[in-house]
Structures are given as C-alpha cells and as structure tokens.
Amino acid sequence: MAEIEAFAALLHETIAQNKLSGSRVKAVTESATNALADPPSLAKAMVRAHLRSAPKTKLVSLYIFDAVARHAQEIVRRNGAGLAPPGRSGEQLAAEAQAFLRALQEPAAEVGIDCLRNAPREQREKVLKVIDIWDRAGTFAPKILQRIHDYTDEPEGSKSPKVDPPLGPPGLPANVLAMLGGAAAVPGAASGGASPAAPAAASPAAAPAAPATAAPAAAPARPGPPPGGGRRAAAPPPGGWPPGGGSAQSRQPPPGGWPPGGGSAQARQPPPGGWPPGGGSAQARREPPVKEDLRAFDQKHFDPTSPAQWERLARMWTNTYHYEPTGPELMMALMSGMLSKEVDARWTGMPTMPGMGMMPGMGMMPGMAMPGMSAAAPGGVASPLHGARSPPTSDPRRGRS
C-alpha cells in the first residue's frame, strides 16, 4: 500500500538522523494516521524499522514508537473528532486506531526489551521512563508491560538469548533404549552391509545408558574379595593387623570403632610422658624470643654515625639494667670503656666533658678524676660485662643512692 511505504520511508529517515524535532514528530504521526487503514501492516513496519536501527538510535526509535502509539490512543479517546483526514469519518478512523493498538501490543514488548538490551547503558533510565508513561496512560496491556519489567529485573548473567535444546529421544529407560538400538542393528546385519543410519541410531541409545547403570551401588552388597587381590581378604588376626601392614581398604574397624579424629589407634597414642603443654610437638612450638643484652655488644664494630646502632645499644642496655638510658649515659659508657674488653682509640682520645659527674656504677673517664672519689662508684657491684661495674640497686634516673 502506498501509504505504508511512504510511512516506512519517512520512519527510516527520521530514525537514521538520530534527532527529533516537533515538526518531524508531527510529520511521522500524520503519515501514520494516513496509513491506519491497514493496522497490521503499519504495526509490522514500525517494529521492523526499530529492530533494524543501530544501537545509538534505539532511543529515538522508541520515542517515535511512543508518539505514534499515543496518537492512536488519542484518536480512540476523541472518537476521531478533529483528527480524521479529508474523506474519512471520525468513527471509522477511531475503529482503525483501535485495531492498530491491538496489533501493536506484542511489538511494544519486543521494542521495549530490545531497547533495554541494545541501547547504550546511559540511556537505560530514559527507556524506563517511556515504559512508565505507557503504564500510567494505559497505552498497552499490563501483561505486556510486565514482560518488559521482568526483563529489567533479571540478573545480567541470565539475559543471554535462550537456546532451545537439541531434539533427542525422550527419557526412556536404559533397557528400552538398548532394545531399540539392537533392533535397529538387525536389518543392517541381515542385508549383509552396514546401514549408514545404524551408528546414528545406536549412539543416542548408548549415551544415556551409561549414567543409568546401577552396578557401583550394588557392589558393596556382593560378597567377594576386595580390590587389590585376595592376600588380606580374611578377617584380621587376633590382636589386629600389625602397624603399617595391610591396606586401608581391607582392614576392618576394631571393636568399638576407630578412635575419634580418624586414623588408627597406634597413630594417635601419646608419647611416653604425654603430649607437651599447649598441644602439638615440642619442635613445633615456638620458643619466646631471646632478649639481647650488653653481652652481645661489640664496641669495636659499633658505628656511632648509625642511628640504628644507637637504638640497638639502648635496647641492650634496657634488657641488662631494666631501665632506658639517656643519650649522655650511652656516650659516657662508650667513652669510659665500660662496654669494651679493649681500649677503643676512637673514644679515649675525646676531650673531657666539664660539669658532668660520673655515671652510677662506671669508672671515671680519663681526665675527669674528682677529689674524694675512687675509680669505682660507692655501692656498685661487679658487672658481668668485661669486668666493668654495674649500676647500683637504686634507679639511677632518680639520683644516686
């Protein structure tokens, strides 16, 4: 029909432009009104144009589809008054528009789902707004709109097109399929040649027969030697199998069952003296870390320019004397030779520090003798470190005792 062809050409052209204007939409709806005399063909032309459109033009195609459908709905509502073209009555036009809306129900679901599936993701909200307009205006039946919403609610992984399973034999029992396969092979054998259809008929019958076999389920109920020969098929000797002997399959559980936790009783007996405290073996337990004290300090290899070595020396001092030293204390300990077995020339040649008294438990620094004091601090005790003196029992940080 000429009106249908003119409408289809205008529709394809408008969709390809991928932009709409009021005049363009009016031209499309007027062309559709002129073609309402053939409602099924008009509906097919609309859905065909939409499905052939590119993904980027799906939204424009949906807008045109919506404009034409709601224009037809308006014709029905007004009974064609003021909308009929010359030479046609309003009642006739309303009847044609009603038939067109009925023919457009299924295409509406197809167009809506196609937009959700193929239109750009950023246009998804606009597509759903058009569907909501159809719902509020009653343009299409609720079941049609529900199909579109069902697709929207599906997870992303389940929206791939459904593929029908290949046709095959119905779910017959395995023995029936085997009989059918044997019957199909008889004519080929009688004719003296292999029939080309015989392998094809036998292969479907053989495939489902494998899962249907019940031999493994019945195997435990049959008496007989276990797998692996008959060497240990007899009952266990008095006292049980020797440790490590026999196979796991042929051994019977002892009276009372296996011990809790699985395995054999021999494998779970505690060693003489019991398990070590804390569970597990003594080798597997972690020993607490050994604290490093001043016995591990080597002044000869001490680098005074390294902050890390100063921190290590402070930790050794704390682990030995149980208090944190100050920087001057560590400096004077190094200069006095308290921490070294040998004289360190790097420290003995340093100038004296006026105004600084002797450290508790340390010998006097060279060049810093004070009247009335001996080389060892009063109250000091012999230190285990290189023959030096250890601090007194009182806390040096709170004054001398």
Coordinates of N, CA and C in Angstrom, one line a residue, residues 24-212:
R24 N 9.2 17.2 13.0 CA 9.5 15.9 12.5 C 8.5 14.9 13.1
V25 N 8.3 15.0 14.4 CA 7.4 14.0 15.0 C 6.0 14.2 14.5
K26 N 5.5 15.4 14.2 CA 4.2 15.7 13.7 C 4.1 15.1 12.3
A27 N 5.1 15.2 11.5 CA 5.1 14.6 10.1 C 4.9 13.1 10.2
V28 N 5.6 12.4 11.1 CA 5.6 11.0 11.3 C 4.2 10.5 11.7
T29 N 3.6 11.2 12.7 CA 2.3 10.8 13.2 C 1.2 11.1 12.2
E30 N 1.3 12.1 11.4 CA 0.3 12.3 10.3 C 0.4 11.3 9.2
S31 N 1.7 10.9 8.9 CA 1.8 9.8 7.9 C 1.3 8.5 8.5
A32 N 1.4 8.2 9.8 CA 0.9 7.0 10.4 C -0.6 7.1 10.4
T33 N -1.2 8.2 10.6 CA -2.7 8.4 10.5 C -3.2 8.1 9.2
N34 N -2.5 8.5 8.1 CA -3.0 8.2 6.8 C -2.9 6.7 6.4
A35 N -2.0 6.0 7.2 CA -1.8 4.5 6.9 C -2.6 3.7 7.8
L36 N -3.5 4.2 8.7 CA -4.3 3.4 9.6 C -5.3 2.5 9.0
A37 N -5.5 2.6 7.7 CA -6.4 1.7 7.0 C -6.0 0.3 7.0
D38 N -4.6 0.1 7.2 CA -4.1 -1.3 7.3 C -3.3 -1.5 8.6
P39 N -4.0 -1.7 9.7 CA -3.3 -1.7 11.0 C -2.2 -2.7 11.1
P40 N -2.4 -4.0 10.7 CA -1.3 -5.0 10.9 C -0.1 -4.6 10.1
S41 N -0.2 -4.1 8.9 CA 1.0 -3.7 8.1 C 1.7 -2.5 8.7
L42 N 0.9 -1.6 9.3 CA 1.5 -0.4 9.9 C 2.3 -0.8 11.2
A43 N 1.8 -1.8 11.9 CA 2.5 -2.2 13.1 C 3.8 -3.0 12.8
K44 N 3.7 -3.8 11.7 CA 4.9 -4.5 11.3 C 6.0 -3.6 10.8
A45 N 5.5 -2.5 10.0 CA 6.5 -1.5 9.6 C 7.2 -0.8 10.7
M46 N 6.5 -0.5 11.8 CA 7.1 0.1 12.9 C 8.1 -0.7 13.6
V47 N 7.8 -2.0 13.9 CA 8.7 -2.9 14.7 C 9.9 -3.2 13.8
R48 N 9.7 -3.4 12.5 CA 10.8 -3.7 11.6 C 11.8 -2.6 11.5
A49 N 11.3 -1.3 11.5 CA 12.2 -0.2 11.5 C 13.0 -0.1 12.8
H50 N 12.4 -0.4 13.9 CA 13.1 -0.3 15.2 C 14.2 -1.4 15.3
L51 N 13.8 -2.6 14.9 CA 14.8 -3.7 15.1 C 16.0 -3.5 14.2
R52 N 15.8 -2.8 13.0 CA 16.9 -2.6 12.1 C 17.8 -1.4 12.5
S53 N 17.3 -0.6 13.5 CA 18.1 0.6 13.8 C 19.4 0.2 14.6
A54 N 20.3 1.1 14.5 CA 21.6 1.0 15.2 C 21.4 1.2 16.7
P55 N 22.3 0.6 17.5 CA 22.1 0.8 19.0 C 22.0 2.2 19.4
K56 N 22.8 3.1 18.8 CA 22.8 4.5 19.2 C 21.5 5.2 18.8
T57 N 20.7 4.7 17.9 CA 19.5 5.3 17.5 C 18.2 4.6 18.1
K58 N 18.5 3.6 19.0 CA 17.3 2.9 19.6 C 16.4 3.8 20.4
L59 N 17.0 4.8 21.1 CA 16.1 5.7 21.9 C 15.3 6.6 21.1
V60 N 15.8 7.1 20.0 CA 15.0 7.9 19.0 C 13.9 7.1 18.4
S61 N 14.2 5.8 18.1 CA 13.2 4.9 17.5 C 12.1 4.7 18.6
L62 N 12.5 4.5 19.8 CA 11.5 4.3 20.9 C 10.6 5.5 21.0
Y63 N 11.1 6.7 21.0 CA 10.3 7.9 21.1 C 9.3 8.0 20.0
I64 N 9.7 7.7 18.7 CA 8.8 7.7 17.6 C 7.7 6.7 17.8
F65 N 8.1 5.5 18.2 CA 7.1 4.4 18.5 C 6.1 4.9 19.5
D66 N 6.5 5.6 20.6 CA 5.7 6.1 21.6 C 4.7 7.2 21.1
A67 N 5.3 8.1 20.3 CA 4.4 9.2 19.7 C 3.3 8.6 18.8
V68 N 3.6 7.7 18.0 CA 2.6 7.1 17.1 C 1.6 6.3 17.9
A69 N 2.0 5.5 18.9 CA 1.0 4.8 19.7 C 0.1 5.7 20.5
R70 N 0.7 6.7 21.1 CA -0.2 7.5 21.9 C -1.1 8.5 21.1
H71 N -0.6 8.8 19.8 CA -1.5 9.5 18.9 C -2.7 8.6 18.5
A72 N -2.5 7.3 18.3 CA -3.6 6.4 18.0 C -4.5 6.4 19.2
Q73 N -3.9 6.3 20.4 CA -4.8 6.3 21.7 C -5.6 7.6 21.8
E74 N -5.1 8.7 21.4 CA -5.8 9.9 21.4 C -7.0 9.9 20.4
I75 N -6.7 9.3 19.2 CA -7.8 9.2 18.2 C -9.0 8.4 18.8
V76 N -8.6 7.3 19.5 CA -9.7 6.5 20.1 C -10.4 7.2 21.2
R77 N -9.7 8.0 22.0 CA -10.3 8.7 23.1 C -11.3 9.8 22.6
R78 N -10.9 10.4 21.5 CA -11.7 11.5 20.9 C -12.7 11.0 19.9
N79 N -12.7 9.7 19.6 CA -13.5 9.1 18.6 C -13.3 9.7 17.2
G80 N -12.0 10.1 17.0 CA -11.6 10.6 15.7 C -12.0 12.1 15.4
A81 N -12.7 12.7 16.4 CA -13.2 14.1 16.1 C -12.0 15.0 16.0
G82 N -12.0 15.7 14.8 CA -11.0 16.7 14.5 C -9.7 16.1 14.1
L83 N -9.5 14.8 14.0 CA -8.3 14.2 13.7 C -8.3 13.4 12.4
A84 N -9.5 13.2 11.8 CA -9.7 12.4 10.6 C -9.2 13.2 9.4
P85 N -8.5 12.6 8.5 CA -8.0 13.2 7.2 C -9.3 13.4 6.3
P86 N -9.1 14.3 5.3 CA -10.3 14.5 4.4 C -10.7 13.2 3.8
G87 N -12.1 13.1 3.7 CA -12.7 11.9 3.0 C -12.9 10.8 4.0
R88 N -12.6 10.9 5.3 CA -12.7 9.7 6.2 C -13.5 10.3 7.4
S89 N -14.4 9.4 7.9 CA -15.1 9.8 9.1 C -14.3 9.6 10.4
G90 N -14.7 10.3 11.4 CA -14.0 10.1 12.7 C -14.2 8.8 13.3
E91 N -15.5 8.2 13.2 CA -15.8 6.9 13.8 C -14.9 5.8 13.1
Q92 N -14.8 5.9 11.8 CA -14.0 4.9 11.0 C -12.6 5.0 11.4
L93 N -12.1 6.2 11.6 CA -10.7 6.4 12.0 C -10.4 5.9 13.4
A94 N -11.4 6.1 14.3 CA -11.2 5.6 15.7 C -11.2 4.1 15.7
A95 N -12.1 3.4 14.9 CA -12.1 2.0 14.8 C -10.7 1.4 14.3
E96 N -10.2 2.1 13.2 CA -8.9 1.7 12.7 C -7.8 1.9 13.7
A97 N -7.8 3.0 14.5 CA -6.8 3.2 15.5 C -6.9 2.2 16.6
Q98 N -8.1 1.8 17.0 CA -8.3 0.7 18.0 C -7.7 -0.6 17.5
A99 N -7.9 -0.9 16.3 CA -7.3 -2.2 15.7 C -5.8 -2.1 15.7
F100 N -5.3 -0.9 15.4 CA -3.8 -0.7 15.3 C -3.2 -0.8 16.7
L101 N -3.9 -0.4 17.8 CA -3.3 -0.5 19.1 C -3.3 -2.0 19.5
R102 N -4.3 -2.7 19.1 CA -4.3 -4.2 19.4 C -3.2 -4.9 18.7
A103 N -2.9 -4.5 17.4 CA -1.8 -5.1 16.7 C -0.5 -4.7 17.2
L104 N -0.4 -3.6 18.0 CA 0.8 -3.1 18.4 C 1.2 -3.6 19.8
Q105 N 0.4 -4.5 20.4 CA 0.7 -4.9 21.8 C 2.0 -5.8 21.9
E106 N 2.1 -6.8 21.1 CA 3.2 -7.7 21.1 C 4.5 -6.9 20.6
P107 N 4.4 -6.1 19.5 CA 5.6 -5.3 19.1 C 6.0 -4.4 20.2
A108 N 5.1 -3.9 21.1 CA 5.6 -3.0 22.1 C 6.5 -3.7 23.1
A109 N 6.2 -4.9 23.5 CA 7.1 -5.7 24.4 C 8.4 -6.0 23.7
E110 N 8.4 -6.3 22.4 CA 9.6 -6.6 21.7 C 10.5 -5.3 21.6
V111 N 9.9 -4.2 21.3 CA 10.6 -2.9 21.2 C 11.2 -2.5 22.6
G112 N 10.4 -2.6 23.6 CA 10.9 -2.3 25.0 C 12.1 -3.1 25.4
I113 N 12.0 -4.4 25.2 CA 13.1 -5.3 25.6 C 14.3 -5.1 24.7
D114 N 14.1 -4.8 23.4 CA 15.2 -4.6 22.5 C 16.0 -3.3 23.0
C115 N 15.3 -2.3 23.4 CA 15.9 -1.1 23.9 C 16.8 -1.3 25.1
L116 N 16.2 -2.1 26.1 CA 17.0 -2.4 27.3 C 18.2 -3.2 27.0
R117 N 18.1 -4.1 26.0 CA 19.2 -5.0 25.7 C 20.3 -4.3 24.9
N118 N 19.9 -3.4 23.9 CA 20.9 -3.0 22.9 C 21.2 -1.5 23.0
A119 N 20.3 -0.7 23.6 CA 20.6 0.7 23.7 C 21.8 1.0 24.6
P120 N 22.5 2.1 24.5 CA 23.6 2.4 25.4 C 23.1 2.4 26.8
R121 N 24.0 2.0 27.7 CA 23.6 1.9 29.1 C 23.2 3.2 29.8
E122 N 23.8 4.3 29.3 CA 23.4 5.6 29.9 C 22.0 6.0 29.5
Q123 N 21.4 5.4 28.5 CA 20.0 5.7 28.1 C 19.0 4.8 28.7
R124 N 19.4 3.9 29.6 CA 18.5 2.9 30.2 C 17.4 3.6 31.0
E125 N 17.7 4.7 31.8 CA 16.7 5.4 32.6 C 15.7 6.0 31.7
K126 N 16.1 6.6 30.6 CA 15.1 7.2 29.7 C 14.2 6.2 29.1
V127 N 14.7 5.0 28.8 CA 13.8 3.9 28.3 C 12.8 3.5 29.3
L128 N 13.2 3.4 30.6 CA 12.3 3.0 31.6 C 11.2 4.1 31.9
K129 N 11.6 5.4 31.6 CA 10.6 6.4 31.8 C 9.5 6.3 30.7
V130 N 9.8 5.9 29.5 CA 8.8 5.7 28.5 C 7.9 4.6 28.9
I131 N 8.5 3.5 29.4 CA 7.6 2.4 29.9 C 6.7 2.8 31.0
D132 N 7.2 3.7 31.9 CA 6.3 4.2 33.0 C 5.2 5.0 32.4
I133 N 5.4 5.8 31.4 CA 4.4 6.6 30.7 C 3.3 5.7 30.1
W134 N 3.7 4.6 29.5 CA 2.8 3.7 28.9 C 1.9 3.1 30.0
D135 N 2.5 2.8 31.2 CA 1.8 2.2 32.3 C 0.8 3.2 32.9
R136 N 1.1 4.5 33.1 CA 0.2 5.5 33.6 C -0.9 5.8 32.6
A137 N -0.6 5.9 31.3 CA -1.6 6.2 30.3 C -2.4 5.1 29.9
G138 N -2.0 3.8 30.3 CA -2.8 2.7 29.8 C -2.7 2.4 28.3
T139 N -1.5 2.8 27.7 CA -1.3 2.6 26.3 C -1.3 1.2 25.9
F140 N -0.7 0.3 26.7 CA -0.6 -1.1 26.4 C -1.0 -1.9 27.6
A141 N -1.4 -3.2 27.4 CA -1.9 -4.0 28.5 C -0.9 -4.2 29.6
P142 N -1.3 -4.4 30.8 CA -0.4 -4.6 31.9 C 0.5 -5.8 31.7
K143 N 0.0 -6.9 31.1 CA 0.9 -8.1 30.9 C 2.0 -7.8 29.9
I144 N 1.8 -6.9 29.0 CA 2.8 -6.6 28.0 C 3.9 -5.8 28.8
L145 N 3.5 -4.8 29.6 CA 4.5 -4.0 30.3 C 5.2 -4.9 31.4
Q146 N 4.5 -5.9 31.9 CA 5.2 -6.7 32.9 C 6.3 -7.6 32.3
R147 N 6.1 -8.0 31.0 CA 7.2 -8.7 30.4 C 8.5 -7.8 30.3
I148 N 8.3 -6.5 30.0 CA 9.4 -5.6 29.9 C 10.1 -5.5 31.3
H149 N 9.2 -5.3 32.3 CA 9.8 -5.2 33.7 C 10.5 -6.5 34.2
D150 N 9.9 -7.6 33.7 CA 10.6 -8.9 34.1 C 12.0 -8.9 33.5
Y151 N 12.1 -8.5 32.3 CA 13.5 -8.4 31.7 C 14.4 -7.5 32.5
T152 N 13.9 -6.4 33.0 CA 14.7 -5.4 33.7 C 15.1 -6.0 35.0
D153 N 14.3 -6.8 35.7 CA 14.6 -7.4 37.0 C 15.6 -8.6 36.9
E154 N 15.8 -9.2 35.7 CA 16.6 -10.3 35.6 C 18.1 -9.9 35.8
P155 N 18.9 -10.9 36.4 CA 20.3 -10.6 36.6 C 21.0 -10.5 35.3
E156 N 22.2 -9.8 35.3 CA 22.9 -9.6 34.0 C 23.3 -10.9 33.3
G157 N 23.7 -11.9 34.1 CA 24.2 -13.1 33.5 C 23.1 -13.9 32.9
S158 N 21.8 -13.7 33.2 CA 20.8 -14.5 32.7 C 20.0 -13.9 31.5
K159 N 20.5 -12.8 31.0 CA 19.8 -12.1 29.9 C 20.3 -12.5 28.5
S160 N 21.2 -13.5 28.4 CA 21.6 -14.0 27.1 C 20.4 -14.7 26.4
P161 N 20.4 -14.7 25.1 CA 19.2 -15.4 24.4 C 19.2 -16.8 24.8
K162 N 17.9 -17.3 25.0 CA 17.8 -18.7 25.3 C 17.9 -19.6 24.1
V163 N 18.6 -20.7 24.2 CA 18.8 -21.6 23.1 C 18.0 -22.8 23.4
D164 N 17.1 -23.2 22.4 CA 16.4 -24.5 22.6 C 17.3 -25.7 22.6
P165 N 17.1 -26.6 23.5 CA 17.9 -27.8 23.5 C 17.7 -28.6 22.2
P166 N 18.7 -29.3 21.7 CA 18.6 -30.2 20.5 C 17.5 -31.3 20.8
L167 N 16.8 -31.6 19.7 CA 15.9 -32.6 19.8 C 16.6 -34.0 20.0
G168 N 16.1 -34.8 20.8 CA 16.7 -36.1 21.1 C 15.6 -37.1 21.5
P169 N 16.0 -38.3 21.8 CA 15.0 -39.3 22.2 C 14.4 -38.9 23.6
P170 N 13.2 -39.3 23.9 CA 12.6 -39.0 25.2 C 13.3 -39.8 26.3
G171 N 13.0 -39.4 27.5 CA 13.7 -40.1 28.6 C 13.2 -41.5 28.9
L172 N 13.6 -42.4 28.0 CA 13.2 -43.8 28.1 C 14.2 -44.5 29.0
P173 N 13.7 -45.6 29.7 CA 14.7 -46.4 30.5 C 15.8 -46.9 29.6
A174 N 16.9 -47.2 30.3 CA 18.1 -47.7 29.6 C 17.9 -49.0 28.9
N175 N 17.2 -49.9 29.5 CA 16.9 -51.2 28.8 C 16.1 -51.1 27.6
V176 N 15.1 -50.1 27.6 CA 14.3 -49.9 26.4 C 15.2 -49.3 25.3
L177 N 16.0 -48.3 25.6 CA 16.9 -47.7 24.6 C 17.9 -48.8 24.0
A178 N 18.4 -49.7 24.9 CA 19.3 -50.7 24.4 C 18.5 -51.7 23.5
M179 N 17.3 -52.0 23.8 CA 16.5 -52.8 22.9 C 16.3 -52.2 21.5
L180 N 16.0 -50.9 21.6 CA 15.7 -50.1 20.3 C 17.0 -50.1 19.5
G181 N 18.2 -49.9 20.2 CA 19.4 -49.9 19.4 C 19.7 -51.3 18.8
G182 N 19.4 -52.4 19.6 CA 19.6 -53.7 19.0 C 18.7 -54.0 17.8
A183 N 17.5 -53.5 17.9 CA 16.5 -53.8 16.8 C 16.9 -53.0 15.6
A184 N 17.5 -51.8 15.8 CA 18.0 -51.1 14.6 C 19.2 -51.7 13.9
A185 N 20.0 -52.5 14.7 CA 21.2 -53.1 14.1 C 20.8 -54.4 13.3
V186 N 19.7 -55.0 13.6 CA 19.4 -56.3 13.0 C 19.2 -56.1 11.5
P187 N 18.4 -55.2 10.9 CA 18.2 -55.1 9.5 C 19.5 -54.9 8.7
G188 N 20.5 -54.1 9.3 CA 21.7 -53.9 8.7 C 22.5 -55.2 8.5
A189 N 22.5 -56.0 9.6 CA 23.2 -57.3 9.6 C 22.6 -58.2 8.6
A190 N 21.3 -58.3 8.5 CA 20.6 -59.2 7.6 C 20.9 -58.9 6.1
S191 N 21.1 -57.6 5.8 CA 21.3 -57.2 4.4 C 22.7 -57.4 4.0
G192 N 23.6 -57.8 4.9 CA 25.0 -58.0 4.6 C 25.8 -56.8 4.5
G193 N 25.3 -55.6 4.7 CA 26.1 -54.4 4.7 C 25.7 -53.5 5.8
A194 N 26.6 -52.6 6.2 CA 26.3 -51.7 7.3 C 25.4 -50.5 6.8
S195 N 24.3 -50.3 7.5 CA 23.4 -49.2 7.1 C 24.0 -47.9 7.7
P196 N 24.0 -46.8 6.9 CA 24.5 -45.5 7.4 C 23.8 -45.0 8.6
A197 N 22.5 -45.4 8.7 CA 21.7 -44.9 9.9 C 21.9 -45.7 11.1
A198 N 22.6 -46.8 11.0 CA 22.7 -47.7 12.2 C 23.6 -47.0 13.3
P199 N 24.8 -46.5 12.9 CA 25.6 -45.9 14.0 C 24.8 -44.7 14.6
A200 N 24.1 -43.9 13.8 CA 23.4 -42.8 14.3 C 22.3 -43.2 15.3
A201 N 21.7 -44.3 15.0 CA 20.6 -44.7 15.8 C 21.1 -45.4 17.1
A202 N 22.3 -46.0 17.0 CA 22.9 -46.6 18.2 C 23.5 -45.6 19.2
S203 N 24.1 -44.6 18.7 CA 24.8 -43.6 19.5 C 23.9 -42.9 20.5
P204 N 22.7 -42.5 20.2 CA 21.9 -41.8 21.2 C 21.5 -42.8 22.3
A205 N 21.3 -44.1 21.9 CA 20.9 -45.1 22.9 C 22.0 -45.4 23.9
A206 N 23.3 -45.3 23.4 CA 24.4 -45.7 24.3 C 24.7 -44.6 25.2
A207 N 24.5 -43.3 24.9 CA 24.9 -42.2 25.7 C 24.1 -42.2 27.0
P208 N 22.8 -42.2 27.1 CA 22.1 -42.2 28.4 C 22.2 -43.5 29.1
A209 N 22.6 -44.6 28.5 CA 22.7 -45.8 29.2 C 23.8 -45.9 30.3
A210 N 24.9 -45.1 30.1 CA 26.0 -45.1 31.0 C 25.6 -44.6 32.4
P211 N 24.9 -43.4 32.5 CA 24.6 -43.0 33.8 C 23.5 -43.8 34.5
A212 N 22.8 -44.6 33.8 CA 21.7 -45.4 34.4 C 22.1 -46.7 35.0

